[in-house]
Each structure stands twice: as structure tokens, then as C-alpha cells.
Amino acid sequence: MAQWPGTQGRSRGYGKGTGGERGEGDASWISVSDLMAGLMMVFLCIAVAMMRSVMIEREKIRTIAMSYKENQLAIYESLQREFAPDLRRWGATINRDTLTIAFNNSDAMFETGEAQLNASYQVVFEEFFPRYMNVLAPFRASIEAVRIEGHTSSGWGQSSDRHAMYFNNLRLSQDRARSVLRFVYTLDAVTSYNRWMMQNVAAVGYSSSRPIYNADGSENIDQSKRVAFRVITNSETKIHSILEESF
């Protein structure tokens, strides 16, 4: 079939042009896909790094938690070994979970409504507190604070105003805790601990906010009225420090 002059060349040129355009398009799509793949790898590396960081911090917290349990148990066992034979005659108990030694029924320690420690319990604390400091001495690096806590029962004389009762008991519990701290701080046997005590031992009054209950749910009046010595370890502070460093 006859063709116009130059038609065959133009036809071939058109075909090459079309083929060339497709080749360039394919190349550009390959380039974009490579870019996307690269970005995905970058994001994956970031995600892996973040997951690794989280796992490291979690492991640190787990290690502290395990150390806390071991330290808590060691302190409890040391207190138990030292004081178990004396608890009954002192009217005291040791709580393993809170590392608290509670001297129950503060009516035996103070006159009703008063904060002056009586003579019989001055003798008790003269015996107890130097030994208490000696037991805690090996653990001082892990101790955040020692609190001498004053607690009362929920009643106050004949008053029926619960707000007045709470604040009257708050003042009384604070005064009693301070009275005990002042007495034990001045003992000759703990002079070497005075500097540490100034930095780490505090007197706190809780009023009637933490009563002790009987099995039937009623308040145990005698045990609610108590003075307690509680050890607080620094594991929580360490965990907070790790979390702050993470952010």
C-alpha cells in the first residue's frame, strides 16, 4: 500500500516517542516506591529504638521493684528478730507491708486529751528507740524517711460535731507525735544519730483518719489510738527519677 512521503518515519518516531514516555514514567514510579520504602525503614528503626528504650526503662523499674521487695523484707526481718520477744509486753505490733511498729492504746502512754508522755512509756521508748536506730542503721541508704505517727480514735469526749472532733484529734495526734519525737531525740544513746534524725525523722499527726477495725467492721478503739514508727524507703523516688529521665 502506498504511503505519503515521510509517513513511515513519522510513524516510527511516534512509536519511539510513546515508548520513551512510558519508560520515563516507569522510572519515576520506581523512584517514588524506593523513597517510600526508605521512609518505612526509617520509621521502623525509630519504632524499634523507642520500643528498646521503653523496655530498658521497664527493666530498670522492674529491677527497682525487685530490690524494693528484697529490701523491704530484709528490714522487716531485722525488726522482727530484734523486737519480737518484746512486742507483747509493750502492747506493740509490726506490720510487714508498711514496715510499721505500732504502740497500741495510747491511753496507756498519755493522760486523756494530753500529749505529755508518761513515765512508764518513757522507760519503754528509752529501751526501744536506740535499738530501733541500730536496726535501721545498715539500711539508711535505702530509707527516705522515718515517720513517728500519732493516731486517735474517731471520738472526742461528748462532742457530736464530727468536724470539731476531727480537728481536735488532729491537734492531739500531732502534739503526741511531736512529744514522742522530742523525747527520743534527746536520749543519750542516740546522740550519734541526731544529725540523720534531723534530716530523715518527722512527727506526723493523722487524727482519726486511719482507724483500725475489728473483724466485724467496728472500730477497734484501743488500737486506733496509737503511736507508730514507720519506715519509708526511697524506691518510689528512684522510680520517679527514672520516669523523669525518660521524658
Short mmCIF file of C-alpha atoms in Angstrom, two decimals:
data_model
loop_
_atom_site.label_atom_id
_atom_site.label_comp_id
_atom_site.label_asym_id
_atom_site.label_seq_id
_atom_site.Cartn_x
_atom_site.Cartn_y
_atom_site.Cartn_z
CA MET A 1 0.00 0.00 0.00
CA ALA A 2 1.39 3.38 -0.94
CA GLN A 3 2.31 5.84 1.78
CA TRP A 4 2.83 9.53 1.74
CA PRO A 5 6.43 10.60 1.78
CA GLY A 6 7.79 10.74 5.33
CA THR A 7 4.82 8.96 6.81
CA GLN A 8 6.74 5.83 7.69
CA GLY A 9 9.42 7.74 9.54
CA ARG A 10 6.91 9.80 11.46
CA SER A 11 5.03 6.66 12.39
CA ARG A 12 8.19 5.07 13.74
CA GLY A 13 9.13 8.25 15.52
CA TYR A 14 5.74 8.41 17.24
CA GLY A 15 6.13 4.84 18.38
CA LYS A 16 9.55 5.56 19.85
CA GLY A 17 8.26 8.64 21.49
CA THR A 18 5.43 6.75 23.14
CA GLY A 19 7.75 4.02 24.28
CA GLY A 20 10.16 6.60 25.68
CA GLU A 21 7.42 8.33 27.67
CA ARG A 22 6.39 5.04 29.24
CA GLY A 23 9.99 4.29 30.20
CA GLU A 24 10.40 7.63 31.94
CA GLY A 25 7.08 7.13 33.80
CA ASP A 26 8.11 3.69 34.98
CA ALA A 27 11.43 5.09 36.23
CA SER A 28 9.69 7.85 38.21
CA TRP A 29 7.34 5.34 39.87
CA ILE A 30 10.27 3.14 40.85
CA SER A 31 11.97 6.17 42.37
CA VAL A 32 8.89 7.04 44.47
CA SER A 33 8.48 3.45 45.63
CA ASP A 34 12.13 3.38 46.68
CA LEU A 35 11.59 6.60 48.61
CA MET A 36 8.53 5.18 50.38
CA ALA A 37 10.42 2.01 51.24
CA GLY A 38 13.26 4.11 52.66
CA LEU A 39 10.87 6.15 54.77
CA MET A 40 9.25 2.98 56.06
CA MET A 41 12.66 1.67 57.10
CA VAL A 42 13.41 4.95 58.89
CA PHE A 43 10.09 4.82 60.75
CA LEU A 44 10.68 1.16 61.59
CA CYS A 45 14.13 1.95 63.01
CA ILE A 46 12.65 4.79 65.10
CA ALA A 47 9.89 2.49 66.39
CA VAL A 48 12.39 -0.23 67.27
CA ALA A 49 14.60 2.31 69.06
CA MET A 50 11.64 3.63 71.03
CA MET A 51 10.49 0.13 71.95
CA ARG A 52 14.00 -0.73 73.08
CA SER A 53 14.13 2.42 75.21
CA VAL A 54 10.78 1.58 76.80
CA MET A 55 11.92 -1.96 77.51
CA ILE A 56 15.14 -0.68 79.11
CA GLU A 57 13.21 1.73 81.35
CA ARG A 58 10.71 -1.00 82.21
CA GLU A 59 13.56 -3.31 83.16
CA LYS A 60 15.04 -0.60 85.38
CA ILE A 61 11.71 -0.18 87.17
CA ARG A 62 11.32 -3.95 87.50
CA THR A 63 14.82 -4.19 88.98
CA ILE A 64 14.00 -1.45 91.49
CA ALA A 65 10.72 -3.17 92.36
CA MET A 66 12.53 -6.44 92.99
CA SER A 67 15.18 -4.64 95.02
CA TYR A 68 12.41 -2.87 96.95
CA LYS A 69 10.78 -6.17 97.87
CA GLU A 70 14.07 -7.67 98.97
CA ASN A 71 15.00 -4.57 100.96
CA GLN A 72 11.51 -4.39 102.49
CA LEU A 73 11.75 -8.00 103.57
CA ALA A 74 15.26 -7.53 104.98
CA ILE A 75 14.15 -4.55 107.10
CA TYR A 76 11.06 -6.39 108.32
CA GLU A 77 13.03 -9.50 109.27
CA SER A 78 15.59 -7.39 111.11
CA LEU A 79 12.87 -5.60 113.08
CA GLN A 80 11.15 -8.89 113.80
CA ARG A 81 14.35 -10.52 115.07
CA GLU A 82 15.12 -7.58 117.33
CA PHE A 83 11.70 -6.86 118.78
CA ALA A 84 9.54 -9.99 118.56
CA PRO A 85 10.22 -11.02 122.20
CA ASP A 86 9.18 -7.56 123.47
CA LEU A 87 6.08 -6.76 121.44
CA ARG A 88 3.53 -8.35 123.76
CA ARG A 89 4.71 -6.59 126.92
CA TRP A 90 4.89 -3.29 125.05
CA GLY A 91 1.44 -3.75 123.51
CA ALA A 92 3.04 -3.30 120.09
CA THR A 93 2.72 -4.90 116.65
CA ILE A 94 4.83 -4.96 113.46
CA ASN A 95 3.20 -4.57 110.05
CA ARG A 96 5.24 -6.26 107.33
CA ASP A 97 3.69 -4.38 104.39
CA THR A 98 4.17 -0.87 105.80
CA LEU A 99 7.24 -1.52 107.98
CA THR A 100 5.36 -0.01 110.90
CA ILE A 101 5.83 -0.72 114.59
CA ALA A 102 2.67 0.47 116.32
CA PHE A 103 2.40 1.00 120.07
CA ASN A 104 -1.31 0.46 120.55
CA ASN A 105 -3.67 2.05 123.05
CA SER A 106 -2.08 5.45 123.56
CA ASP A 107 -4.30 5.89 126.63
CA ALA A 108 -1.53 3.93 128.37
CA MET A 109 1.05 6.45 127.13
CA PHE A 110 -0.77 9.72 127.75
CA GLU A 111 -3.42 11.13 130.04
CA THR A 112 -6.77 11.58 128.30
CA GLY A 113 -6.58 14.57 125.95
CA GLU A 114 -2.94 15.25 126.87
CA ALA A 115 0.32 14.97 124.93
CA GLN A 116 2.88 14.58 127.71
CA LEU A 117 4.43 11.09 127.53
CA ASN A 118 4.00 9.37 130.90
CA ALA A 119 6.84 7.88 132.92
CA SER A 120 6.09 4.21 132.17
CA TYR A 121 6.31 4.72 128.41
CA GLN A 122 9.35 6.92 128.72
CA VAL A 123 11.01 3.76 130.03
CA VAL A 124 9.61 1.77 127.09
CA PHE A 125 10.92 4.24 124.48
CA GLU A 126 14.28 4.51 126.24
CA GLU A 127 14.59 0.76 125.66
CA PHE A 128 13.03 0.66 122.21
CA PHE A 129 14.36 3.62 120.26
CA PRO A 130 18.16 3.15 120.48
CA ARG A 131 17.70 -0.46 119.37
CA TYR A 132 15.39 0.74 116.59
CA MET A 133 18.05 3.12 115.29
CA ASN A 134 20.68 0.38 115.43
CA VAL A 135 18.46 -1.97 113.40
CA LEU A 136 17.86 0.68 110.72
CA ALA A 137 21.50 1.81 110.51
CA PRO A 138 22.57 -0.75 107.83
CA PHE A 139 19.59 0.29 105.66
CA ARG A 140 19.93 4.07 105.90
CA ALA A 141 21.00 4.43 102.25
CA SER A 142 17.63 3.00 101.17
CA ILE A 143 15.48 4.88 103.71
CA GLU A 144 13.69 8.02 102.57
CA ALA A 145 12.18 8.84 105.96
CA VAL A 146 11.07 7.55 109.33
CA ARG A 147 7.73 8.89 110.49
CA ILE A 148 6.59 8.96 114.07
CA GLU A 149 2.83 8.92 113.60
CA GLY A 150 0.14 9.95 116.05
CA HIS A 151 -3.31 8.37 115.60
CA THR A 152 -6.55 8.73 117.54
CA SER A 153 -9.92 7.02 117.57
CA SER A 154 -12.86 8.77 115.93
CA GLY A 155 -14.46 10.03 119.17
CA TRP A 156 -13.72 13.11 121.24
CA GLY A 157 -15.40 13.44 124.62
CA GLN A 158 -19.10 14.16 124.38
CA SER A 159 -18.92 16.26 121.20
CA SER A 160 -21.29 15.34 118.39
CA ASP A 161 -19.74 17.72 115.85
CA ARG A 162 -17.64 15.46 113.62
CA HIS A 163 -15.70 18.39 112.17
CA ALA A 164 -14.75 19.63 115.63
CA MET A 165 -13.81 16.09 116.66
CA TYR A 166 -11.57 15.68 113.63
CA PHE A 167 -9.62 18.89 114.23
CA ASN A 168 -9.39 18.35 117.98
CA ASN A 169 -8.00 14.88 117.31
CA LEU A 170 -5.67 16.28 114.64
CA ARG A 171 -4.13 18.70 117.12
CA LEU A 172 -3.86 15.97 119.77
CA SER A 173 -2.28 13.41 117.39
CA GLN A 174 0.25 15.97 116.15
CA ASP A 175 1.15 17.05 119.67
CA ARG A 176 1.61 13.45 120.79
CA ALA A 177 3.80 12.55 117.80
CA ARG A 178 5.99 15.61 118.44
CA SER A 179 6.17 14.77 122.14
CA VAL A 180 7.49 11.28 121.36
CA LEU A 181 9.98 12.61 118.80
CA ARG A 182 11.27 15.25 121.21
CA PHE A 183 11.75 12.62 123.92
CA VAL A 184 13.58 10.02 121.80
CA TYR A 185 15.73 12.66 120.10
CA THR A 186 17.17 13.76 123.45
CA LEU A 187 18.17 10.24 124.55
CA ASP A 188 21.90 9.96 125.20
CA ALA A 189 22.01 6.58 123.46
CA VAL A 190 21.04 8.10 120.07
CA THR A 191 23.27 11.17 120.08
CA SER A 192 25.30 9.75 117.20
CA TYR A 193 22.10 9.53 115.12
CA ASN A 194 20.90 13.10 115.81
CA ARG A 195 22.14 14.55 112.50
CA TRP A 196 20.50 11.77 110.49
CA MET A 197 17.31 12.11 112.53
CA MET A 198 17.11 15.85 111.83
CA GLN A 199 17.20 15.09 108.11
CA ASN A 200 15.02 11.99 107.99
CA VAL A 201 12.75 11.63 111.04
CA ALA A 202 9.47 13.54 111.20
CA ALA A 203 6.47 13.68 113.51
CA VAL A 204 3.07 13.47 111.82
CA GLY A 205 -0.46 13.53 113.22
CA TYR A 206 -3.25 11.75 111.34
CA SER A 207 -6.16 12.46 113.68
CA SER A 208 -8.77 9.70 113.27
CA SER A 209 -8.25 9.29 109.51
CA ARG A 210 -6.64 5.83 109.76
CA PRO A 211 -8.64 3.80 112.27
CA ILE A 212 -8.11 0.10 112.98
CA TYR A 213 -11.17 -2.13 112.53
CA ASN A 214 -12.27 -5.34 114.17
CA ALA A 215 -13.25 -8.39 112.12
CA ASP A 216 -16.92 -7.37 112.33
CA GLY A 217 -16.19 -3.97 110.82
CA SER A 218 -16.45 -1.97 114.04
CA GLU A 219 -13.67 0.37 115.09
CA ASN A 220 -11.07 -1.03 117.46
CA ILE A 221 -10.82 1.93 119.82
CA ASP A 222 -7.67 0.82 121.67
CA GLN A 223 -5.65 0.03 118.53
CA SER A 224 -6.87 3.13 116.71
CA LYS A 225 -5.35 5.24 119.49
CA ARG A 226 -1.67 4.55 118.84
CA VAL A 227 1.79 5.92 118.20
CA ALA A 228 3.59 4.26 115.27
CA PHE A 229 7.12 4.27 113.89
CA ARG A 230 7.07 3.79 110.12
CA VAL A 231 9.97 3.27 107.70
CA ILE A 232 9.55 4.70 104.19
CA THR A 233 12.08 3.50 101.61
CA ASN A 234 13.30 5.54 98.64
CA SER A 235 12.23 3.12 95.89
CA GLU A 236 9.35 5.39 94.84
CA THR A 237 11.75 8.32 94.50
CA LYS A 238 14.04 6.23 92.29
CA ILE A 239 11.16 5.20 90.04
CA HIS A 240 10.06 8.84 89.67
CA SER A 241 13.63 9.76 88.77
CA ILE A 242 13.72 7.12 86.01
CA LEU A 243 10.39 8.33 84.59
CA GLU A 244 11.58 11.95 84.59
CA GLU A 245 14.78 11.00 82.76
CA SER A 246 12.69 9.17 80.13
CA PHE A 247 10.82 12.30 79.16
#
